[in-house]
Short mmCIF file of C-alpha atoms and ligand atoms in Angstrom, two decimals:
data_model
loop_
_atom_site.label_atom_id
_atom_site.label_comp_id
_atom_site.label_asym_id
_atom_site.label_seq_id
_atom_site.Cartn_x
_atom_site.Cartn_y
_atom_site.Cartn_z
CA MET A 1 16.68 -60.55 65.83
CA LEU A 2 13.90 -62.21 63.71
CA ASN A 3 12.30 -65.51 64.69
CA SER A 4 11.42 -67.06 61.28
CA HIS A 5 9.06 -69.73 62.65
CA ILE A 6 7.18 -69.43 65.94
CA HIS A 7 3.79 -70.72 66.91
CA LEU A 8 2.90 -67.65 69.10
CA ASP A 9 -0.82 -68.49 68.85
CA PHE A 10 -0.20 -71.70 70.83
CA ASP A 11 -1.05 -71.54 74.54
CA ASN A 12 2.22 -73.31 75.60
CA VAL A 13 4.43 -70.84 73.69
CA ASN A 14 5.44 -67.58 75.71
CA SER A 15 5.92 -64.33 74.21
CA PRO A 16 9.52 -63.44 73.29
CA SER A 17 11.38 -60.62 75.04
CA SER A 18 12.37 -57.40 73.28
CA SER A 19 15.61 -58.99 71.87
CA THR A 20 13.25 -60.49 69.22
CA THR A 21 12.38 -57.76 66.79
CA GLY A 22 10.02 -59.58 64.48
CA VAL A 23 8.30 -62.92 64.22
CA ILE A 24 6.83 -65.16 61.46
CA ILE A 25 3.74 -67.19 62.76
CA PRO A 26 2.87 -70.14 60.45
CA SER A 27 -0.46 -71.79 60.72
CA THR A 28 -1.33 -75.54 61.02
CA GLY A 29 -4.74 -75.52 59.46
CA LYS A 30 -8.20 -74.00 59.11
CA ASP A 31 -8.73 -74.04 62.81
CA ASN A 32 -5.93 -71.50 63.56
CA TRP A 33 -6.07 -69.34 60.35
CA ASP A 34 -8.07 -66.74 62.31
CA SER A 35 -5.88 -66.87 65.38
CA VAL A 36 -2.45 -66.35 63.45
CA ILE A 37 -4.05 -63.41 61.58
CA ALA A 38 -5.39 -61.97 64.90
CA CYS A 39 -1.83 -62.38 66.56
CA CYS A 40 -0.37 -60.29 63.78
CA HIS A 41 -3.06 -57.46 63.79
CA SER A 42 -2.23 -56.49 67.29
CA ASN A 43 1.63 -56.55 66.66
CA ASP A 44 3.87 -54.71 64.32
CA ASN A 45 6.56 -56.74 63.00
CA SER A 46 4.54 -59.92 63.12
CA TYR A 47 3.78 -61.69 60.02
CA PHE A 48 1.53 -64.77 59.28
CA ALA A 49 1.57 -67.69 56.82
CA LEU A 50 -1.53 -69.62 55.89
CA GLY A 51 -1.41 -73.23 55.19
CA ILE A 52 -2.40 -76.87 56.13
CA HIS A 53 0.25 -78.78 58.10
CA PRO A 54 0.65 -82.46 57.15
CA TRP A 55 -0.21 -83.69 60.66
CA PHE A 56 -3.68 -82.15 60.19
CA VAL A 57 -4.62 -82.98 56.57
CA LYS A 58 -6.96 -85.61 57.94
CA ASP A 59 -9.16 -82.82 59.34
CA HIS A 60 -9.35 -81.07 55.88
CA GLN A 61 -11.18 -81.58 52.58
CA MET A 62 -10.94 -80.28 49.09
CA ILE A 63 -13.16 -77.37 49.95
CA ASP A 64 -10.67 -76.13 52.50
CA LEU A 65 -8.13 -75.77 49.78
CA HIS A 66 -10.58 -73.41 48.07
CA ASP A 67 -11.05 -71.61 51.27
CA LEU A 68 -7.26 -71.42 51.71
CA GLU A 69 -7.03 -69.73 48.29
CA VAL A 70 -9.74 -67.19 49.19
CA ARG A 71 -8.03 -66.42 52.42
CA ILE A 72 -4.68 -66.03 50.74
CA GLU A 73 -6.19 -63.57 48.34
CA GLU A 74 -8.06 -61.64 51.07
CA GLU A 75 -5.51 -61.76 54.01
CA LYS A 76 -2.35 -61.46 52.09
CA PRO A 77 -0.11 -63.80 54.21
CA ILE A 78 3.69 -63.49 53.65
CA ALA A 79 3.88 -67.28 52.87
CA VAL A 80 2.03 -70.46 52.35
CA GLY A 81 2.51 -72.81 55.33
CA GLU A 82 3.27 -74.58 57.06
CA CYS A 83 2.72 -77.45 54.63
CA GLY A 84 4.81 -80.43 53.63
CA LEU A 85 5.20 -84.18 54.24
CA ASP A 86 5.73 -86.19 57.44
CA TYR A 87 6.17 -89.83 56.88
CA ALA A 88 7.20 -90.53 60.43
CA LYS A 89 3.95 -89.25 62.06
CA VAL A 90 1.29 -89.64 59.31
CA LYS A 91 0.74 -92.95 57.56
CA ASP A 92 -1.40 -91.76 54.74
CA GLN A 93 1.26 -90.63 52.23
CA ASN A 94 -1.05 -89.97 49.34
CA THR A 95 -3.45 -87.63 51.15
CA GLN A 96 -0.33 -85.67 52.39
CA ARG A 97 1.17 -85.43 49.03
CA PHE A 98 -2.18 -84.28 47.50
CA PHE A 99 -2.51 -81.41 50.02
CA PHE A 100 1.17 -80.41 49.74
CA ASP A 101 1.06 -80.46 45.94
CA GLU A 102 -1.93 -78.26 45.90
CA GLN A 103 -0.36 -75.84 48.34
CA VAL A 104 2.86 -75.68 46.31
CA ALA A 105 0.72 -74.79 43.33
CA LEU A 106 -1.06 -72.09 45.26
CA ALA A 107 2.25 -70.50 46.45
CA THR A 108 3.55 -70.40 42.96
CA ARG A 109 0.27 -68.90 41.76
CA PHE A 110 0.44 -66.19 44.25
CA ASP A 111 4.09 -65.76 43.92
CA LEU A 112 4.64 -66.55 47.72
CA PRO A 113 7.35 -68.52 49.39
CA LEU A 114 6.56 -71.75 51.22
CA ILE A 115 7.31 -72.72 54.85
CA ILE A 116 7.79 -76.46 54.71
CA HIS A 117 7.63 -79.24 57.32
CA SER A 118 9.64 -82.23 56.07
CA VAL A 119 10.27 -85.36 58.24
CA HIS A 120 11.54 -88.60 56.75
CA ALA A 121 10.25 -87.23 53.47
CA THR A 122 12.93 -84.96 52.05
CA GLU A 123 13.34 -86.90 48.85
CA ASP A 124 9.67 -86.67 48.05
CA VAL A 125 9.49 -82.99 49.17
CA THR A 126 12.49 -82.21 46.90
CA ASP A 127 11.04 -83.98 43.86
CA LEU A 128 7.73 -82.10 44.25
CA LEU A 129 9.33 -78.73 44.74
CA LYS A 130 11.49 -79.45 41.58
CA SER A 131 8.26 -80.00 39.49
CA TYR A 132 7.29 -76.35 40.12
CA SER A 133 10.12 -74.28 38.79
CA LYS A 134 8.89 -71.00 40.66
CA SER A 135 8.66 -72.67 44.03
CA ARG A 136 10.84 -71.06 46.72
CA GLY A 137 10.98 -70.76 50.51
CA VAL A 138 12.26 -72.48 53.68
CA ILE A 139 12.57 -76.02 54.91
CA HIS A 140 11.86 -75.39 58.48
CA ALA A 141 13.59 -77.37 61.31
CA TYR A 142 15.78 -79.04 58.75
CA SER A 143 16.30 -82.75 59.47
CA GLY A 144 17.38 -84.24 56.27
CA SER A 145 20.93 -85.39 55.19
CA LEU A 146 23.71 -83.27 53.88
CA GLN A 147 23.22 -84.73 50.41
CA GLN A 148 19.59 -83.87 50.47
CA ALA A 149 20.42 -80.22 51.62
CA GLU A 150 22.69 -80.03 48.65
CA ASN A 151 19.87 -80.88 46.37
CA LEU A 152 17.56 -78.48 47.96
CA LEU A 153 20.22 -75.69 47.96
CA LYS A 154 20.49 -76.33 44.14
CA ILE A 155 16.83 -75.27 43.77
CA ASN A 156 17.37 -72.30 45.98
CA PHE A 157 15.54 -73.37 49.07
CA SER A 158 16.64 -72.05 52.44
CA PHE A 159 16.93 -73.89 55.74
CA GLY A 160 15.51 -73.23 59.10
CA PHE A 161 17.44 -74.35 62.25
CA GLY A 162 16.09 -74.40 65.85
CA THR A 163 17.05 -75.47 69.32
CA SER A 164 18.05 -79.07 68.15
CA LEU A 165 21.10 -77.45 66.72
CA THR A 166 22.20 -76.38 70.25
CA ASN A 167 22.68 -79.95 71.28
CA PRO A 168 26.53 -80.37 71.45
CA HIS A 169 26.12 -83.95 70.00
CA ALA A 170 23.94 -83.05 67.01
CA TYR A 171 26.95 -83.57 64.74
CA LYS A 172 25.01 -84.28 61.59
CA LEU A 173 23.26 -80.95 61.92
CA HIS A 174 26.31 -79.15 62.62
CA ASP A 175 28.11 -80.45 59.62
CA ILE A 176 25.06 -79.29 57.57
CA VAL A 177 25.21 -75.87 58.92
CA LYS A 178 28.96 -75.88 58.27
CA PHE A 179 28.41 -76.80 54.58
CA LEU A 180 25.51 -74.46 53.88
CA PRO A 181 26.11 -70.84 52.84
CA ILE A 182 25.11 -68.52 55.73
CA GLU A 183 22.81 -66.82 53.14
CA SER A 184 20.70 -69.89 53.05
CA ILE A 185 20.18 -70.11 56.89
CA VAL A 186 17.30 -68.73 59.05
CA ILE A 187 16.78 -69.39 62.80
CA GLU A 188 13.56 -70.33 64.62
CA THR A 189 12.14 -71.67 67.87
CA ASP A 190 8.97 -73.46 66.46
CA ASP A 191 6.76 -74.56 69.30
CA ARG A 192 9.22 -74.31 72.08
CA LYS A 193 7.92 -72.81 75.23
CA ASN A 194 10.69 -70.22 75.60
CA PRO A 195 11.36 -68.29 72.28
CA ASP A 196 14.25 -66.49 73.93
CA GLU A 197 16.23 -69.66 73.15
CA LEU A 198 16.60 -68.15 69.79
CA ILE A 199 19.81 -66.40 70.81
CA GLN A 200 21.33 -69.90 71.64
CA VAL A 201 20.64 -71.06 68.12
CA ALA A 202 22.36 -67.96 66.75
CA GLU A 203 25.27 -68.53 69.13
CA ARG A 204 25.60 -72.16 67.89
CA VAL A 205 25.55 -71.04 64.24
CA ALA A 206 28.21 -68.48 65.00
CA ARG A 207 30.44 -71.03 66.64
CA ILE A 208 30.08 -73.46 63.68
CA LYS A 209 30.57 -70.71 61.07
CA LYS A 210 33.40 -69.12 62.98
CA ILE A 211 31.76 -65.61 62.84
CA THR A 212 30.29 -63.41 65.39
CA VAL A 213 26.84 -63.74 66.82
CA ASP A 214 26.06 -60.25 65.64
CA GLN A 215 27.07 -61.36 62.08
CA VAL A 216 24.82 -64.33 62.31
CA ILE A 217 21.87 -62.25 63.49
CA GLU A 218 22.39 -59.65 60.87
CA GLN A 219 22.61 -62.04 58.09
CA CYS A 220 19.87 -64.35 59.20
CA ASP A 221 17.63 -61.35 59.52
CA GLN A 222 18.48 -60.21 56.04
CA ASN A 223 17.80 -63.81 54.77
CA THR A 224 14.30 -63.77 56.42
CA PHE A 225 13.49 -60.32 54.89
CA ASN A 226 14.67 -61.51 51.56
CA ILE A 227 12.73 -64.79 51.53
CA PHE A 228 9.43 -63.37 52.74
CA LYS A 229 9.85 -59.98 51.22
CA ILE A 230 9.33 -58.06 54.41
CA SER A 231 11.29 -55.17 55.97
ZN1 ZN B 301 5.97 -75.31 63.14
#
C-alpha cells in the first residue's frame, strides 16, 4: 500500500509499518530539500518531491526558484511540490500566486506532476492550472467543493484523501469520493503522527465506493504509480 503524501522527514511523524510498501515525501521549502532527498537515499520505494509550500513563501526569494530549478535538474524528484495556495493561513495572496505560478511553469518544463496544497483557494488554483495545458498531478488533502472537484477532474487532476475522510460526519468529503472515479483517487496521511492510519482511509474509500479494501489499495497504488511514473 502506497502512501502518496507523507512528511517522513518531520520529527513528529513516525515511520510506517511494513503494510506500507512505498512513500512519497513532499518538501516544504529550501530548508528541507536536503532532508527529503536524504530520507529517500536510505530507503527503496521512497520518492521525494521538491517545492515551496505556500506557508513558507515568505522565507523564499526569486533566487530560491532558480535553486529549485537547479535541484530539479540534478536530483530528479518525481514531482514538484508541495506548492499551491492557502488563503486561509497566508494573507499575502500575490506572493503565493507568484511562487505557485513559477512552480507550475517548472513542472511543465520538466514534464513533472505537481503535488498541490489548496485551502480556500481552489478556484484560483484551478484557473492557474488551466493556463498551463500540460500541467498534471494531485490536489492533496482535497478540501474544495464537489463542483470544484468536477472542474479539476476535467483537466485530469487527481485527488488525495487523508484521515479527515475517516470522520463519519465528513459528509461533504464522502459525497466527493462517491462522485469521483476511483481512478482519480490516491490516499495519504500527510503530517499525521501515525502513518498506519492509511489503512483506515482505504477502508473508508472502500465503504463509500462499495468495493473491497484490497480493490481500493490496488487501484490507488496503480493511480500513484501512473501519476508519478514510478513502479
Ligand atoms: Zn503536506
